[in-house]
mmCIF file of C-alpha atoms in Angstrom:
data_model
loop_
_atom_site.group_PDB
_atom_site.id
_atom_site.type_symbol
_atom_site.label_atom_id
_atom_site.label_comp_id
_atom_site.label_asym_id
_atom_site.label_seq_id
_atom_site.Cartn_x
_atom_site.Cartn_y
_atom_site.Cartn_z
ATOM 1 C CA MET A 1 118.108 71.802 106.523
ATOM 2 C CA SER A 2 116.665 71.015 103.077
ATOM 3 C CA GLY A 3 116.587 73.552 100.273
ATOM 4 C CA ASP A 4 112.795 73.803 100.499
ATOM 5 C CA MET A 5 113.022 74.496 104.215
ATOM 6 C CA ARG A 6 115.696 77.177 103.680
ATOM 7 C CA ASP A 7 113.526 78.843 101.033
ATOM 8 C CA ARG A 8 110.529 78.779 103.375
ATOM 9 C CA MET A 9 112.468 80.255 106.285
ATOM 10 C CA SER A 10 113.986 83.021 104.139
ATOM 11 C CA ALA A 11 110.644 84.020 102.594
ATOM 12 C CA PRO A 12 108.407 86.614 104.314
ATOM 13 C CA LEU A 13 106.221 85.109 106.995
ATOM 14 C CA LEU A 14 103.303 87.186 105.705
ATOM 15 C CA ASN A 15 103.135 88.200 102.047
ATOM 16 C CA VAL A 16 100.080 90.159 100.919
ATOM 17 C CA GLN A 17 99.523 91.038 97.274
ATOM 18 C CA GLY A 18 96.662 93.009 95.747
ATOM 19 C CA LEU A 19 94.432 92.937 98.828
ATOM 20 C CA ASN A 20 91.041 94.548 98.285
ATOM 21 C CA ALA A 21 88.250 94.664 100.857
ATOM 22 C CA PHE A 22 84.622 95.677 100.700
ATOM 23 C CA TYR A 23 81.802 96.407 103.131
ATOM 24 C CA GLY A 24 78.808 95.607 100.983
ATOM 25 C CA ARG A 25 79.278 97.727 97.857
ATOM 26 C CA ALA A 26 81.719 100.098 99.557
ATOM 27 C CA HIS A 27 85.305 99.558 98.421
ATOM 28 C CA ILE A 28 87.513 100.065 101.517
ATOM 29 C CA LEU A 29 90.994 98.670 100.722
ATOM 30 C CA PHE A 30 92.647 99.120 97.332
ATOM 31 C CA ASP A 31 95.346 96.721 96.085
ATOM 32 C CA LEU A 32 97.421 96.564 99.269
ATOM 33 C CA ASP A 33 100.854 94.948 99.033
ATOM 34 C CA LEU A 34 102.739 94.380 102.283
ATOM 35 C CA GLN A 35 105.133 91.946 103.901
ATOM 36 C CA VAL A 36 106.170 90.975 107.407
ATOM 37 C CA GLY A 37 109.340 88.987 107.982
ATOM 38 C CA ARG A 38 109.983 86.426 110.686
ATOM 39 C CA GLY A 39 110.765 88.121 113.982
ATOM 40 C CA GLU A 40 109.960 91.554 112.532
ATOM 41 C CA VAL A 41 107.712 94.280 113.937
ATOM 42 C CA VAL A 42 105.978 96.273 111.195
ATOM 43 C CA ALA A 43 103.677 99.212 111.858
ATOM 44 C CA LEU A 44 100.640 100.088 109.760
ATOM 45 C CA MET A 45 100.202 103.817 110.318
ATOM 46 C CA GLY A 46 97.348 106.149 109.419
ATOM 47 C CA ARG A 47 94.531 108.273 110.718
ATOM 48 C CA ASN A 48 91.174 107.031 111.938
ATOM 49 C CA GLY A 49 89.236 105.728 108.963
ATOM 50 C CA ALA A 50 92.327 105.047 106.867
ATOM 51 C CA GLY A 51 91.574 101.302 106.805
ATOM 52 C CA LYS A 52 94.058 99.974 109.373
ATOM 53 C CA SER A 53 91.622 97.845 111.381
ATOM 54 C CA THR A 54 89.924 96.696 108.186
ATOM 55 C CA THR A 55 93.296 95.452 106.946
ATOM 56 C CA LEU A 56 93.831 93.302 110.036
ATOM 57 C CA LYS A 57 90.287 91.921 109.868
ATOM 58 C CA ALA A 58 90.785 91.057 106.207
ATOM 59 C CA LEU A 59 94.052 89.268 106.983
ATOM 60 C CA MET A 60 92.347 87.300 109.752
ATOM 61 C CA GLY A 61 89.479 86.293 107.468
ATOM 62 C CA LEU A 62 86.823 88.244 109.358
ATOM 63 C CA LEU A 63 85.457 90.032 106.268
ATOM 64 C CA ASP A 64 83.362 88.396 103.563
ATOM 65 C CA GLY A 65 84.228 90.843 100.801
ATOM 66 C CA THR A 66 87.957 90.433 100.113
ATOM 67 C CA GLN A 67 90.102 89.806 97.050
ATOM 68 C CA GLY A 68 93.810 89.220 96.598
ATOM 69 C CA ARG A 69 96.531 86.878 97.766
ATOM 70 C CA VAL A 70 97.408 86.380 101.428
ATOM 71 C CA ALA A 71 100.314 83.980 101.964
ATOM 72 C CA PHE A 72 101.196 82.993 105.522
ATOM 73 C CA ASP A 73 104.186 80.787 106.230
ATOM 74 C CA GLY A 74 104.244 79.805 102.572
ATOM 75 C CA ALA A 75 100.567 78.816 102.341
ATOM 76 C CA ASP A 76 97.782 80.736 100.595
ATOM 77 C CA ILE A 77 95.225 81.418 103.345
ATOM 78 C CA ALA A 78 93.010 83.903 101.481
ATOM 79 C CA ARG A 79 90.035 81.534 101.464
ATOM 80 C CA LEU A 80 90.501 79.937 104.876
ATOM 81 C CA ALA A 81 88.103 80.482 107.789
ATOM 82 C CA PRO A 82 89.453 82.549 110.717
ATOM 83 C CA TYR A 83 89.775 79.528 113.030
ATOM 84 C CA ARG A 84 91.950 77.738 110.453
ATOM 85 C CA ARG A 85 94.228 80.773 110.162
ATOM 86 C CA ALA A 86 94.520 80.813 113.948
ATOM 87 C CA ARG A 87 95.434 77.124 113.993
ATOM 88 C CA MET A 88 98.238 77.872 111.516
ATOM 89 C CA GLY A 89 99.748 80.397 113.941
ATOM 90 C CA LEU A 90 98.132 83.716 113.039
ATOM 91 C CA GLY A 91 97.005 85.597 116.152
ATOM 92 C CA PHE A 92 94.703 88.628 116.332
ATOM 93 C CA VAL A 93 94.311 91.177 119.132
ATOM 94 C CA PRO A 94 91.299 93.395 118.323
ATOM 95 C CA GLU A 95 91.077 97.020 119.321
ATOM 96 C CA ASP A 96 87.924 96.450 121.395
ATOM 97 C CA ARG A 97 89.630 93.749 123.540
ATOM 98 C CA ARG A 98 86.626 91.416 123.954
ATOM 99 C CA VAL A 99 87.662 89.737 127.182
ATOM 100 C CA PHE A 100 85.242 87.290 128.789
ATOM 101 C CA THR A 101 84.016 89.551 131.563
ATOM 102 C CA GLU A 102 82.597 86.780 133.789
ATOM 103 C CA LEU A 103 85.710 84.609 133.535
ATOM 104 C CA SER A 104 88.839 85.054 135.625
ATOM 105 C CA VAL A 105 92.214 85.968 134.172
ATOM 106 C CA LEU A 106 93.274 82.317 134.247
ATOM 107 C CA GLN A 107 90.030 81.182 132.650
ATOM 108 C CA ASN A 108 90.422 83.776 129.890
ATOM 109 C CA LEU A 109 93.896 82.450 129.204
ATOM 110 C CA GLU A 110 92.682 78.863 129.065
ATOM 111 C CA ALA A 111 90.065 79.913 126.508
ATOM 112 C CA GLY A 112 92.890 80.839 124.131
ATOM 113 C CA ARG A 113 95.017 77.717 124.609
ATOM 114 C CA GLN A 114 96.197 75.833 121.525
ATOM 115 C CA PRO A 115 98.673 72.950 121.227
ATOM 116 C CA ALA A 116 102.399 73.642 121.026
ATOM 117 C CA ARG A 117 103.627 74.477 117.533
ATOM 118 C CA ALA A 118 106.981 73.356 116.114
ATOM 119 C CA GLY A 119 109.499 76.169 115.857
ATOM 120 C CA VAL A 120 107.311 78.619 117.805
ATOM 121 C CA LEU A 121 107.661 79.740 121.408
ATOM 122 C CA HIS A 122 105.257 77.762 123.631
ATOM 123 C CA TRP A 123 103.363 80.001 126.066
ATOM 124 C CA THR A 124 101.994 78.960 129.453
ATOM 125 C CA PRO A 125 100.125 81.013 132.080
ATOM 126 C CA ALA A 126 103.294 81.085 134.194
ATOM 127 C CA ALA A 127 105.348 82.495 131.308
ATOM 128 C CA LEU A 128 102.657 85.069 130.552
ATOM 129 C CA PHE A 129 102.480 86.172 134.184
ATOM 130 C CA GLU A 130 106.223 86.775 133.987
ATOM 131 C CA LEU A 131 105.664 88.831 130.826
ATOM 132 C CA PHE A 132 102.655 90.642 132.342
ATOM 133 C CA PRO A 133 103.255 90.968 136.116
ATOM 134 C CA ASN A 134 99.997 92.926 136.501
ATOM 135 C CA LEU A 135 98.064 89.845 135.408
ATOM 136 C CA GLY A 136 100.129 87.599 137.652
ATOM 137 C CA ALA A 137 98.965 89.653 140.627
ATOM 138 C CA MET A 138 95.283 89.007 139.831
ATOM 139 C CA PRO A 139 94.863 85.477 138.367
ATOM 140 C CA ASP A 140 91.398 85.037 139.860
ATOM 141 C CA ARG A 141 90.002 88.497 139.042
ATOM 142 C CA PRO A 142 87.068 88.529 136.592
ATOM 143 C CA GLY A 143 87.819 90.236 133.296
ATOM 144 C CA GLY A 144 84.973 92.685 133.853
ATOM 145 C CA GLN A 145 86.628 94.036 137.006
ATOM 146 C CA MET A 146 89.866 95.070 135.311
ATOM 147 C CA SER A 147 90.983 98.449 133.975
ATOM 148 C CA GLY A 148 91.151 99.082 130.244
ATOM 149 C CA GLY A 149 94.920 98.671 130.238
ATOM 150 C CA GLU A 150 94.720 95.416 132.180
ATOM 151 C CA GLN A 151 92.098 94.113 129.759
ATOM 152 C CA GLN A 152 94.396 95.020 126.869
ATOM 153 C CA MET A 153 97.190 93.005 128.480
ATOM 154 C CA LEU A 154 94.825 90.096 129.044
ATOM 155 C CA THR A 155 93.699 90.118 125.418
ATOM 156 C CA ILE A 156 97.299 89.992 124.220
ATOM 157 C CA ALA A 157 98.138 87.237 126.718
ATOM 158 C CA ARG A 158 95.111 85.195 125.655
ATOM 159 C CA THR A 159 96.202 85.489 122.017
ATOM 160 C CA LEU A 160 99.713 84.335 122.937
ATOM 161 C CA MET A 161 98.212 81.207 124.519
ATOM 162 C CA GLY A 162 97.516 80.161 120.932
ATOM 163 C CA ASN A 163 101.312 80.057 120.323
ATOM 164 C CA PRO A 164 101.230 82.292 117.220
ATOM 165 C CA SER A 165 104.213 83.059 115.013
ATOM 166 C CA LEU A 166 102.623 86.351 113.898
ATOM 167 C CA VAL A 167 100.327 88.612 115.905
ATOM 168 C CA LEU A 168 98.025 91.198 114.317
ATOM 169 C CA LEU A 169 97.856 93.890 117.008
ATOM 170 C CA ASP A 170 95.224 96.618 116.649
ATOM 171 C CA GLU A 171 95.866 99.989 118.387
ATOM 172 C CA PRO A 172 97.371 98.640 121.643
ATOM 173 C CA SER A 173 98.201 102.130 122.958
ATOM 174 C CA GLU A 174 94.783 103.682 122.428
ATOM 175 C CA GLY A 175 92.842 104.660 125.542
ATOM 176 C CA VAL A 176 95.304 103.321 128.117
ATOM 177 C CA ALA A 177 97.476 105.129 130.662
ATOM 178 C CA PRO A 178 101.021 106.184 129.680
ATOM 179 C CA VAL A 179 102.550 103.681 132.108
ATOM 180 C CA ILE A 180 100.633 100.896 130.361
ATOM 181 C CA VAL A 181 101.832 102.179 126.971
ATOM 182 C CA GLU A 182 105.413 101.846 128.214
ATOM 183 C CA GLN A 183 104.698 98.311 129.394
ATOM 184 C CA MET A 184 103.183 97.477 125.995
ATOM 185 C CA ALA A 185 106.308 98.735 124.231
ATOM 186 C CA HIS A 186 108.486 96.607 126.516
ATOM 187 C CA THR A 187 106.271 93.589 125.866
ATOM 188 C CA ILE A 188 106.459 93.937 122.076
ATOM 189 C CA ALA A 189 110.249 94.275 122.280
ATOM 190 C CA ARG A 190 110.430 91.042 124.274
ATOM 191 C CA LEU A 191 108.163 89.232 121.814
ATOM 192 C CA LYS A 192 110.389 90.336 118.950
ATOM 193 C CA ALA A 193 113.473 89.165 120.857
ATOM 194 C CA ALA A 194 111.784 85.771 121.234
ATOM 195 C CA GLY A 195 111.389 85.556 117.433
ATOM 196 C CA MET A 196 107.739 86.538 117.089
ATOM 197 C CA ALA A 197 106.532 88.751 114.252
ATOM 198 C CA VAL A 198 104.022 91.568 114.832
ATOM 199 C CA LEU A 199 101.922 93.635 112.432
ATOM 200 C CA LEU A 200 100.909 96.633 114.493
ATOM 201 C CA CYS A 201 98.159 99.136 113.670
ATOM 202 C CA GLU A 202 98.945 102.439 115.348
ATOM 203 C CA GLN A 203 98.330 106.192 115.293
ATOM 204 C CA ASN A 204 100.772 106.929 118.126
ATOM 205 C CA PHE A 205 104.000 107.683 116.254
ATOM 206 C CA HIS A 206 106.168 107.700 119.383
ATOM 207 C CA PHE A 207 104.924 104.251 120.383
ATOM 208 C CA ALA A 208 105.342 102.844 116.867
ATOM 209 C CA ARG A 209 108.861 104.267 116.659
ATOM 210 C CA LEU A 210 109.836 102.548 119.910
ATOM 211 C CA VAL A 211 108.899 99.074 118.719
ATOM 212 C CA SER A 212 108.815 98.938 114.898
ATOM 213 C CA ASP A 213 111.481 98.084 112.331
ATOM 214 C CA ARG A 214 109.614 99.827 109.519
ATOM 215 C CA ALA A 215 106.144 101.015 108.609
ATOM 216 C CA TYR A 216 103.511 101.365 105.929
ATOM 217 C CA LEU A 217 101.433 104.540 105.712
ATOM 218 C CA LEU A 218 97.791 103.981 104.833
ATOM 219 C CA GLU A 219 95.534 106.749 103.513
ATOM 220 C CA HIS A 220 91.958 106.207 102.319
ATOM 221 C CA GLY A 221 92.521 102.474 101.955
ATOM 222 C CA ARG A 222 95.739 102.768 99.954
ATOM 223 C CA ILE A 223 99.378 102.359 100.961
ATOM 224 C CA VAL A 224 100.997 105.653 100.004
ATOM 225 C CA PHE A 225 104.426 105.251 101.609
ATOM 226 C CA HIS A 226 106.675 102.554 103.015
ATOM 227 C CA GLY A 227 109.932 102.883 104.887
ATOM 228 C CA GLU A 228 111.526 103.604 108.241
ATOM 229 C CA LEU A 229 109.525 105.486 110.845
ATOM 230 C CA ASP A 230 111.482 108.736 110.451
ATOM 231 C CA ALA A 231 110.818 108.675 106.705
ATOM 232 C CA ILE A 232 107.113 108.118 107.376
ATOM 233 C CA GLN A 233 107.053 111.131 109.698
ATOM 234 C CA ALA A 234 108.853 113.289 107.133
ATOM 235 C CA HIS A 235 106.355 112.228 104.474
ATOM 236 C CA GLN A 236 103.418 113.095 106.728
ATOM 237 C CA SER A 237 104.927 116.475 107.570
ATOM 238 C CA ALA A 238 105.533 117.243 103.905
ATOM 239 C CA ASP A 239 101.907 116.435 103.133
ATOM 240 C CA GLY A 240 100.638 118.461 106.075
ATOM 241 C CA LEU A 241 99.196 115.417 107.855
#
């Protein structure tokens, strides 16, 4: 392995510096610095309205009003269109799922297919049905006839069909049954074991603690604390949050 390749592999997969985001004239994110390493699960914690989902949208290039540096796999992607970020291996699972309701499970998966990527796990429908047995039991079911938890699984599976090296995962535990939350935690653990990195937006501390290596705490668009999950909880308790 060359020196340049070693440097690239040892550097953070995602390195964000001074990220600011705006909705019109409203300043939403303020000088965010965060990193995600290869094969690492990092949680972005905070209450509703703290700016968690806005952060993921900004990283994916879905907001017009952003400033700052976003480096992914060694490349500055801050000015790239969302589809170009996706082609580089950045996946995004939105909170509102957005499955194709008229398409079957298999057709939804095919809609997310991208070519194999060097050094990244290559996903197929068969592999995803092994990861998500619920989906494997209903390959021909239309997306609109699935429960909320099943749709959440399908959205994650469709994103994985793009063979990402990092997944931006927005509130996967919100609004789904506890048994599905457990399955989600198991899924994230398996993705990490396979070498995938995840940046996870969450309010559910128990869920985040099960799957995350460390966390950032976001309040009013600013990162106010960074560390292990227990330290985050202690900080919140001390502040009465």
